[in-house]
PDB file of C-alpha atoms in Angstrom:
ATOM      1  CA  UNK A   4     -12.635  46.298  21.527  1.00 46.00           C
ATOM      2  CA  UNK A   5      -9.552  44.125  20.876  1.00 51.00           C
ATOM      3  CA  UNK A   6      -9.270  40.917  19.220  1.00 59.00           C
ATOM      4  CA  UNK A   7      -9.003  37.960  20.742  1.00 63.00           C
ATOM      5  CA  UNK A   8      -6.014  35.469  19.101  1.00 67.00           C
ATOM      6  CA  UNK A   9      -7.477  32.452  17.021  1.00 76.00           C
ATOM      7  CA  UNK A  10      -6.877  29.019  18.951  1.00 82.00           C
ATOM      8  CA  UNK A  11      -7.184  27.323  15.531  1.00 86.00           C
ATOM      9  CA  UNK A  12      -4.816  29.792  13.378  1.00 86.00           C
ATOM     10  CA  UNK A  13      -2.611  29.444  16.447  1.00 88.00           C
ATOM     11  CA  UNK A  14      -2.130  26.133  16.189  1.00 90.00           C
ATOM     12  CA  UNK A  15      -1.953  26.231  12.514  1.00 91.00           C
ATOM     13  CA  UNK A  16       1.091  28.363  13.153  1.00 92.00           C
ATOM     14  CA  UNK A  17       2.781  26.454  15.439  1.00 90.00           C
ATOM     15  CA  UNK A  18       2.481  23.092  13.390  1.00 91.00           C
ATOM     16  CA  UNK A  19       4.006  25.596  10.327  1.00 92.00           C
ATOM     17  CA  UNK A  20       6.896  27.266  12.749  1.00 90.00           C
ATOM     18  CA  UNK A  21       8.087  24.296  13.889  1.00 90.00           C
ATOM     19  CA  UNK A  22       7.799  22.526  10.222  1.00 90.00           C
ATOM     20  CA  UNK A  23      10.128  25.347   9.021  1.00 89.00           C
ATOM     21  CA  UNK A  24      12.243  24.781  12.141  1.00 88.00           C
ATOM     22  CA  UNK A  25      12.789  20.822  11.695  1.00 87.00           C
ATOM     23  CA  UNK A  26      13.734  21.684   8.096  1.00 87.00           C
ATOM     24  CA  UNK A  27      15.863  24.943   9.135  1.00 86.00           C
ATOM     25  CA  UNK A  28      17.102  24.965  12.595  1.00 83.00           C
ATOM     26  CA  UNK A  29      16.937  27.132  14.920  1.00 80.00           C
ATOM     27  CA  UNK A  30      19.945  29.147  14.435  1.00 78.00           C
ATOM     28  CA  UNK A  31      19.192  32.458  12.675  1.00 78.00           C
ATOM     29  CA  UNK A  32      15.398  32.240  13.087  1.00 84.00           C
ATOM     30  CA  UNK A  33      14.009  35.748  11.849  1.00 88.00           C
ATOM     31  CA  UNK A  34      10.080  36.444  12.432  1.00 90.00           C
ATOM     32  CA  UNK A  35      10.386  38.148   8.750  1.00 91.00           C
ATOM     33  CA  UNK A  36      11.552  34.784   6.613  1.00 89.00           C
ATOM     34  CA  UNK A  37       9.304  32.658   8.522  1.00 90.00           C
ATOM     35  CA  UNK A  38       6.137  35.451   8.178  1.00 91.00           C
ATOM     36  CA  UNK A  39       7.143  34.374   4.200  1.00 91.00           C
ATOM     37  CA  UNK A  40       7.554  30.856   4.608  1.00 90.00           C
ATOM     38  CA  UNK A  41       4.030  30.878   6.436  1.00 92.00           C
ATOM     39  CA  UNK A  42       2.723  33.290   4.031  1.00 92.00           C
ATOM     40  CA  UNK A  43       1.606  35.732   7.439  1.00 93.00           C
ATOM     41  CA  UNK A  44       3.121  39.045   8.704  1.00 92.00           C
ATOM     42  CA  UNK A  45       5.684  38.928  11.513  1.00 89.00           C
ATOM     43  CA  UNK A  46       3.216  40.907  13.565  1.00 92.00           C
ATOM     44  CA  UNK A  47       0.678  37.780  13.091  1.00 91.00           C
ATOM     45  CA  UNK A  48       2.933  36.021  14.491  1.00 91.00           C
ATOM     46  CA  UNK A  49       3.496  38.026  17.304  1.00 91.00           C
ATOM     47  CA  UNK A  50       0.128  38.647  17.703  1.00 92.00           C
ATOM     48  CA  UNK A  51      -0.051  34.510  18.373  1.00 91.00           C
ATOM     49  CA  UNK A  52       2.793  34.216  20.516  1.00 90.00           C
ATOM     50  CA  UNK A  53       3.132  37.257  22.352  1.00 89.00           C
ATOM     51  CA  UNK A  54       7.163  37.784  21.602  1.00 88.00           C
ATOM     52  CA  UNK A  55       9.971  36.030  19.198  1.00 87.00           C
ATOM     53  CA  UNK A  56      11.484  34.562  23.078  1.00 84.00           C
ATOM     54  CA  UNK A  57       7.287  33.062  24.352  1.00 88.00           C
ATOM     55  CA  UNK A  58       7.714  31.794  20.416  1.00 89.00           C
ATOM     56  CA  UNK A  59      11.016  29.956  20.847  1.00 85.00           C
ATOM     57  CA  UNK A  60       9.266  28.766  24.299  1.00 84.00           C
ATOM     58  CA  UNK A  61       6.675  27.230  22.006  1.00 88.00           C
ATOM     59  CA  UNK A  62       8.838  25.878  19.722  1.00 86.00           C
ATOM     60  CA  UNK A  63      10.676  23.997  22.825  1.00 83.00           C
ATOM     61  CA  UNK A  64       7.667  22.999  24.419  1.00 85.00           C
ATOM     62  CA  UNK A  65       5.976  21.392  21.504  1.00 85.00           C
ATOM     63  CA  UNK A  66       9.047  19.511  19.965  1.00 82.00           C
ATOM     64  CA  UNK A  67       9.812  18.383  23.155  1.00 81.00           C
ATOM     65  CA  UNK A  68       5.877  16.879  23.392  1.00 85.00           C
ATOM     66  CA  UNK A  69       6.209  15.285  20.026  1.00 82.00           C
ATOM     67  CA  UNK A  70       9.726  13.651  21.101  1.00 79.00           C
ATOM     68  CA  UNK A  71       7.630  12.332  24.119  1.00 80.00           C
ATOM     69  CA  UNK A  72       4.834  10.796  21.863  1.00 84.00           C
ATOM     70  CA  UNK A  73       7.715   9.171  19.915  1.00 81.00           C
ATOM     71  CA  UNK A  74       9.166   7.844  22.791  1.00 77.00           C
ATOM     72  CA  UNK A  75       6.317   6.161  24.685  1.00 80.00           C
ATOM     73  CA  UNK A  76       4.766   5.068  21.797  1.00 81.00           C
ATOM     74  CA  UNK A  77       7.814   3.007  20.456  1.00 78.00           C
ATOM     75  CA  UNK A  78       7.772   1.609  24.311  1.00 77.00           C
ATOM     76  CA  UNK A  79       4.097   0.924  23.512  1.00 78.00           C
ATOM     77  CA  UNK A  80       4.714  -1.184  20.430  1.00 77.00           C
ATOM     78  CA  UNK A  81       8.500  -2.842  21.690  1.00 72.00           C
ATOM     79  CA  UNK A  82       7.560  -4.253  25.566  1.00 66.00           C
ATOM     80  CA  UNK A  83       7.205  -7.840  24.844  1.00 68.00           C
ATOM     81  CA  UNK A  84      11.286  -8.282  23.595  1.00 71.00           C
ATOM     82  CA  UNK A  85      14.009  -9.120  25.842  1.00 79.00           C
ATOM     83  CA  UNK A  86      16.656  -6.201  27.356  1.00 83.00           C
ATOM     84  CA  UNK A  87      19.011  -6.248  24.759  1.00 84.00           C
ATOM     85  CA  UNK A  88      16.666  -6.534  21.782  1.00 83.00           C
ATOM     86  CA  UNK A  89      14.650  -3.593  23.315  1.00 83.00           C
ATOM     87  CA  UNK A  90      17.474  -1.526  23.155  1.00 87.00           C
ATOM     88  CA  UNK A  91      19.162  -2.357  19.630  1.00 89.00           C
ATOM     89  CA  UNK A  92      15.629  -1.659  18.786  1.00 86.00           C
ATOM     90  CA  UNK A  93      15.154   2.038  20.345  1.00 86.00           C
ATOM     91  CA  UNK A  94      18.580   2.466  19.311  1.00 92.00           C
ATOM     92  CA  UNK A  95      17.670   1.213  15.174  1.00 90.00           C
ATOM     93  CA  UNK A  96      14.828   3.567  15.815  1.00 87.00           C
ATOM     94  CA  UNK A  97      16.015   6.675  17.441  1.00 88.00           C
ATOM     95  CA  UNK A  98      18.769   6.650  14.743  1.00 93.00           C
ATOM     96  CA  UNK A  99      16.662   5.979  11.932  1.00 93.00           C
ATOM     97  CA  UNK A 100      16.911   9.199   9.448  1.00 94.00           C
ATOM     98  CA  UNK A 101      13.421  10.017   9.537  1.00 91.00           C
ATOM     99  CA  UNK A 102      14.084  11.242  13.263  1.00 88.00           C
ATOM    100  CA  UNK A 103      17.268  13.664  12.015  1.00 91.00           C
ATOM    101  CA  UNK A 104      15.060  16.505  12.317  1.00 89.00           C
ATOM    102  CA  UNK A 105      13.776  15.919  15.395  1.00 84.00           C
ATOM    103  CA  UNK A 106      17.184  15.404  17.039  1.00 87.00           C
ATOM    104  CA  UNK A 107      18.787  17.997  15.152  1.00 88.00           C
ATOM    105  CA  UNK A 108      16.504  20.271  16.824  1.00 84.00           C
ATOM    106  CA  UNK A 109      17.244  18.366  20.622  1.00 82.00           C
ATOM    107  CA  UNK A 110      21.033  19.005  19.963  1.00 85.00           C
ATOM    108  CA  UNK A 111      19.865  22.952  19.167  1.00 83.00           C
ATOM    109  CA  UNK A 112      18.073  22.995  22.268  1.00 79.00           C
ATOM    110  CA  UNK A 113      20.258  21.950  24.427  1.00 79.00           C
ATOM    111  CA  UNK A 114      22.756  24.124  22.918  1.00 79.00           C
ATOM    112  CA  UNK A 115      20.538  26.722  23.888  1.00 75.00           C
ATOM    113  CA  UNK A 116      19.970  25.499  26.999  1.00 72.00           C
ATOM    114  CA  UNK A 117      24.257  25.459  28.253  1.00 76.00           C
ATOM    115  CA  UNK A 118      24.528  29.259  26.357  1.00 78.00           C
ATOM    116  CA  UNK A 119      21.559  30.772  28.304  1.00 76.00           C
ATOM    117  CA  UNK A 120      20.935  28.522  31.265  1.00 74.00           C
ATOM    118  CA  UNK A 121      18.848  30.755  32.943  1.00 77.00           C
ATOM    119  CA  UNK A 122      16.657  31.197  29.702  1.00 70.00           C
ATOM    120  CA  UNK A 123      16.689  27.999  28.818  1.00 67.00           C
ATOM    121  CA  UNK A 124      18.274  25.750  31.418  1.00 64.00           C
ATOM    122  CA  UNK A 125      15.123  23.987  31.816  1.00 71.00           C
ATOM    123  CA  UNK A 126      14.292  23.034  28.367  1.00 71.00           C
ATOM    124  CA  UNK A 127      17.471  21.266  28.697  1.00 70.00           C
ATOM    125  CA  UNK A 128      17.200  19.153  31.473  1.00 76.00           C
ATOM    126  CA  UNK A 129      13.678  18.641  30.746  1.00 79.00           C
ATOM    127  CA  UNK A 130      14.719  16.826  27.788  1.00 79.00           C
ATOM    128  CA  UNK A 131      17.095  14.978  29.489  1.00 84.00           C
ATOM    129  CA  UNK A 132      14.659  13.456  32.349  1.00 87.00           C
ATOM    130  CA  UNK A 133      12.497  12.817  29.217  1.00 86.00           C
ATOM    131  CA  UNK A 134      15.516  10.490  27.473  1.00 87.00           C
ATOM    132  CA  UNK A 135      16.210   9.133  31.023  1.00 91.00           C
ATOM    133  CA  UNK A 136      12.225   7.828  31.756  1.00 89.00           C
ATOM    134  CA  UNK A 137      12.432   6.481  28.047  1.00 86.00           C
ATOM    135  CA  UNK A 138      15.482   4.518  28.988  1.00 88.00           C
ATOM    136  CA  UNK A 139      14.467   3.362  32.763  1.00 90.00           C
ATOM    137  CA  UNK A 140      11.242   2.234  31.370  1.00 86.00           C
ATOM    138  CA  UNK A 141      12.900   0.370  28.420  1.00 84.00           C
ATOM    139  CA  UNK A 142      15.421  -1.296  31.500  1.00 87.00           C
ATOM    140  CA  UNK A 143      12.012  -1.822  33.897  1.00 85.00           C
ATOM    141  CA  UNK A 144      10.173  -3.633  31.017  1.00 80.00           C
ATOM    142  CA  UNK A 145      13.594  -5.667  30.520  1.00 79.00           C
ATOM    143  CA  UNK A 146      13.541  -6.397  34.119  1.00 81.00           C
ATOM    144  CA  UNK A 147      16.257  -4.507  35.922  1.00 83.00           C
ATOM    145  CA  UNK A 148      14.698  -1.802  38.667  1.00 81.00           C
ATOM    146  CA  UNK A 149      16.104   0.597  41.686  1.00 84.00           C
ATOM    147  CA  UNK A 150      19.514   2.150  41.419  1.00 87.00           C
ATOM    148  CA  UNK A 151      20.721  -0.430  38.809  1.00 87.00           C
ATOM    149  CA  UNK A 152      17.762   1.053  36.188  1.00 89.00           C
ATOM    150  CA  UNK A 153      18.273   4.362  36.905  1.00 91.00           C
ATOM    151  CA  UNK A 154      22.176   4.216  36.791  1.00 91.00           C
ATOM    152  CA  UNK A 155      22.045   2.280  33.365  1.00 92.00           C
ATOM    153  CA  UNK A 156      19.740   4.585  32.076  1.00 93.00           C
ATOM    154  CA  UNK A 157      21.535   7.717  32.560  1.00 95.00           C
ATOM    155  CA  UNK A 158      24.605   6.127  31.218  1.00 94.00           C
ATOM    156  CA  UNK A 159      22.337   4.966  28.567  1.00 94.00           C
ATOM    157  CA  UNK A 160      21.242   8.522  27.692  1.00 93.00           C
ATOM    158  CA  UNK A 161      24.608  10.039  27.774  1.00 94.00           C
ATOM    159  CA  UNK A 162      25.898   7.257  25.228  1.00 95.00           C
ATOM    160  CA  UNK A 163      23.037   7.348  22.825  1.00 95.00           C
ATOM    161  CA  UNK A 164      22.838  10.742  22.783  1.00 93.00           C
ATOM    162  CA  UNK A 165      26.377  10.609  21.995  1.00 95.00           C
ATOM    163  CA  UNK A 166      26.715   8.508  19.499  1.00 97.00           C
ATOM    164  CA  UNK A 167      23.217  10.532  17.762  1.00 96.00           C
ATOM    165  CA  UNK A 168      25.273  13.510  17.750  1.00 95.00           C
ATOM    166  CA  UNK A 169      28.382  11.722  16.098  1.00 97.00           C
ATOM    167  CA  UNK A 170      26.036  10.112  13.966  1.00 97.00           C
ATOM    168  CA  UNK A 171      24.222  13.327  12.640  1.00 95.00           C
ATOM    169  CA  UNK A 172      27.727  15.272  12.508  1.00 95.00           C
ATOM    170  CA  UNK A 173      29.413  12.221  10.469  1.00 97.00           C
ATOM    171  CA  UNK A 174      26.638   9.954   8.957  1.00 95.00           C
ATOM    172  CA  UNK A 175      28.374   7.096   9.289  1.00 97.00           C
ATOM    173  CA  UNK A 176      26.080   4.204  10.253  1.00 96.00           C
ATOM    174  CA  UNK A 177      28.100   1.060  10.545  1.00 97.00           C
ATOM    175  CA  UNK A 178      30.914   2.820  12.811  1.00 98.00           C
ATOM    176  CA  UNK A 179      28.114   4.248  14.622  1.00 97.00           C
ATOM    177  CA  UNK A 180      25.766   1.015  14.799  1.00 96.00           C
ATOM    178  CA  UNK A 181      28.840  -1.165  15.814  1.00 97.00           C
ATOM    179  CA  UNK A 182      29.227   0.884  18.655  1.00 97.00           C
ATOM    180  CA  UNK A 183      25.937   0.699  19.966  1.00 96.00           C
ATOM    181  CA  UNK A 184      25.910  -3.082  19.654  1.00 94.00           C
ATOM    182  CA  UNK A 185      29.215  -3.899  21.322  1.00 94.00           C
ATOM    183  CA  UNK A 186      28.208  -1.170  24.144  1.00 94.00           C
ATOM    184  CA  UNK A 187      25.188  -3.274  24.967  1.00 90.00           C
ATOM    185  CA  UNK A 188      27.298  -6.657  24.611  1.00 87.00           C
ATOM    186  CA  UNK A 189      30.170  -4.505  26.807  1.00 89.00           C
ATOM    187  CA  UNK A 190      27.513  -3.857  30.006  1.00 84.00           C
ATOM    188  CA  UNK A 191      26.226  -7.696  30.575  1.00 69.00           C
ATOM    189  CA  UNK A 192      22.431  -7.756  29.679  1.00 66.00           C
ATOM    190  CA  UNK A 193      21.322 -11.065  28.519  1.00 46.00           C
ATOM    191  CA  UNK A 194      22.982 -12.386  25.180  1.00 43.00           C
ATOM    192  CA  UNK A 195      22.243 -10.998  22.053  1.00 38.00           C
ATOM    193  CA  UNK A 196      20.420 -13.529  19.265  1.00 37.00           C
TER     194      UNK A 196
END
């Protein structure tokens, strides 16, 4: 009679996997290093996850949860500031160093996503309607709403996540930060303190 996989070991795994992943990357992932790292045979892994592609799926899935609890629980704690504040604040946050790994691996994803769009496509652009309800409801609470909220926030999106990416590749903060603060003076939300 065969085994049945262990929801708690599973999980165990997982939280392990994508530990080794925030600290790693994704590039170069081998079941054989990470059996190591997680002190478990490749075919435990397996076992878990079915295949090294359902594991990557995983890995997706779940960081892309985690970036979702991040997201709506900042909005939870930040709704009672004014438009501009809000966003210098998600910005100060989203670019604070203790979220490099978690947008290192975004960037990785959606590198994966535009090299193997029909594997991954939709981790991609799932991602991206995450960033884009993060930013409408940040514009919502701030009181914009219709086409104006959802226009800002996909420019939003595009310029945060660009300036992330320069910010990770170059690390440097007060270029970066200036940028952010004269885009939001730049697109006429209510004056800055």
């Amino acid at each position: 009679m065969p085994r049945t996989a262990d929801p708690a070991l599973r999980d165990e795994l997982l939280a392990g996997v994508l530990e080794h992943v925030l600290a790693r990357g994704l590039s170069g992932l081998s079941l054989r290093p990470l059996g190591r790292t997680l002190h478990v045979s490749p075919r435990t892994i397996l076992y878990h996850f079915g295949s090294k592609n359902a594991l990557l799926d995983t890995i997706f899935d779940e960081a892309r949860t985690r970036q979702r609890a991040l997201l709506e629980g900042w909005i939870a704690r930040s709704a009672e500031y004014e438009l501009a504040t809000l966003l210098l604040g998600a910005w100060r946050w989203l670019s604070a160093p203790r979220h490099e790994p978690i947008l290192r691996l975004a960037f990785e994803t959606a590198a994966a996503g535009l090299q193997q769009r029909k594997r991954y496509g939709a981790v991609g652009s799932g991602a991206i309607d995450d960033w884009l309800a993060f930013f409408r409801r940040i514009l919502e609470t701030g009181g914009l709403s219709g086409d104006r909220a959802a226009t800002l926030a996909t420019i939003l999106v595009a310029f945060t996540r660009g300036l992330l990416l320069d910010l990770l590749a170059t690390g440097e903060r007060a270029r970066v930060d200036r940028a952010f603060r004269s885009f939001i003076t730049a697109i006429e939300l209510p004056a800055l303190d």
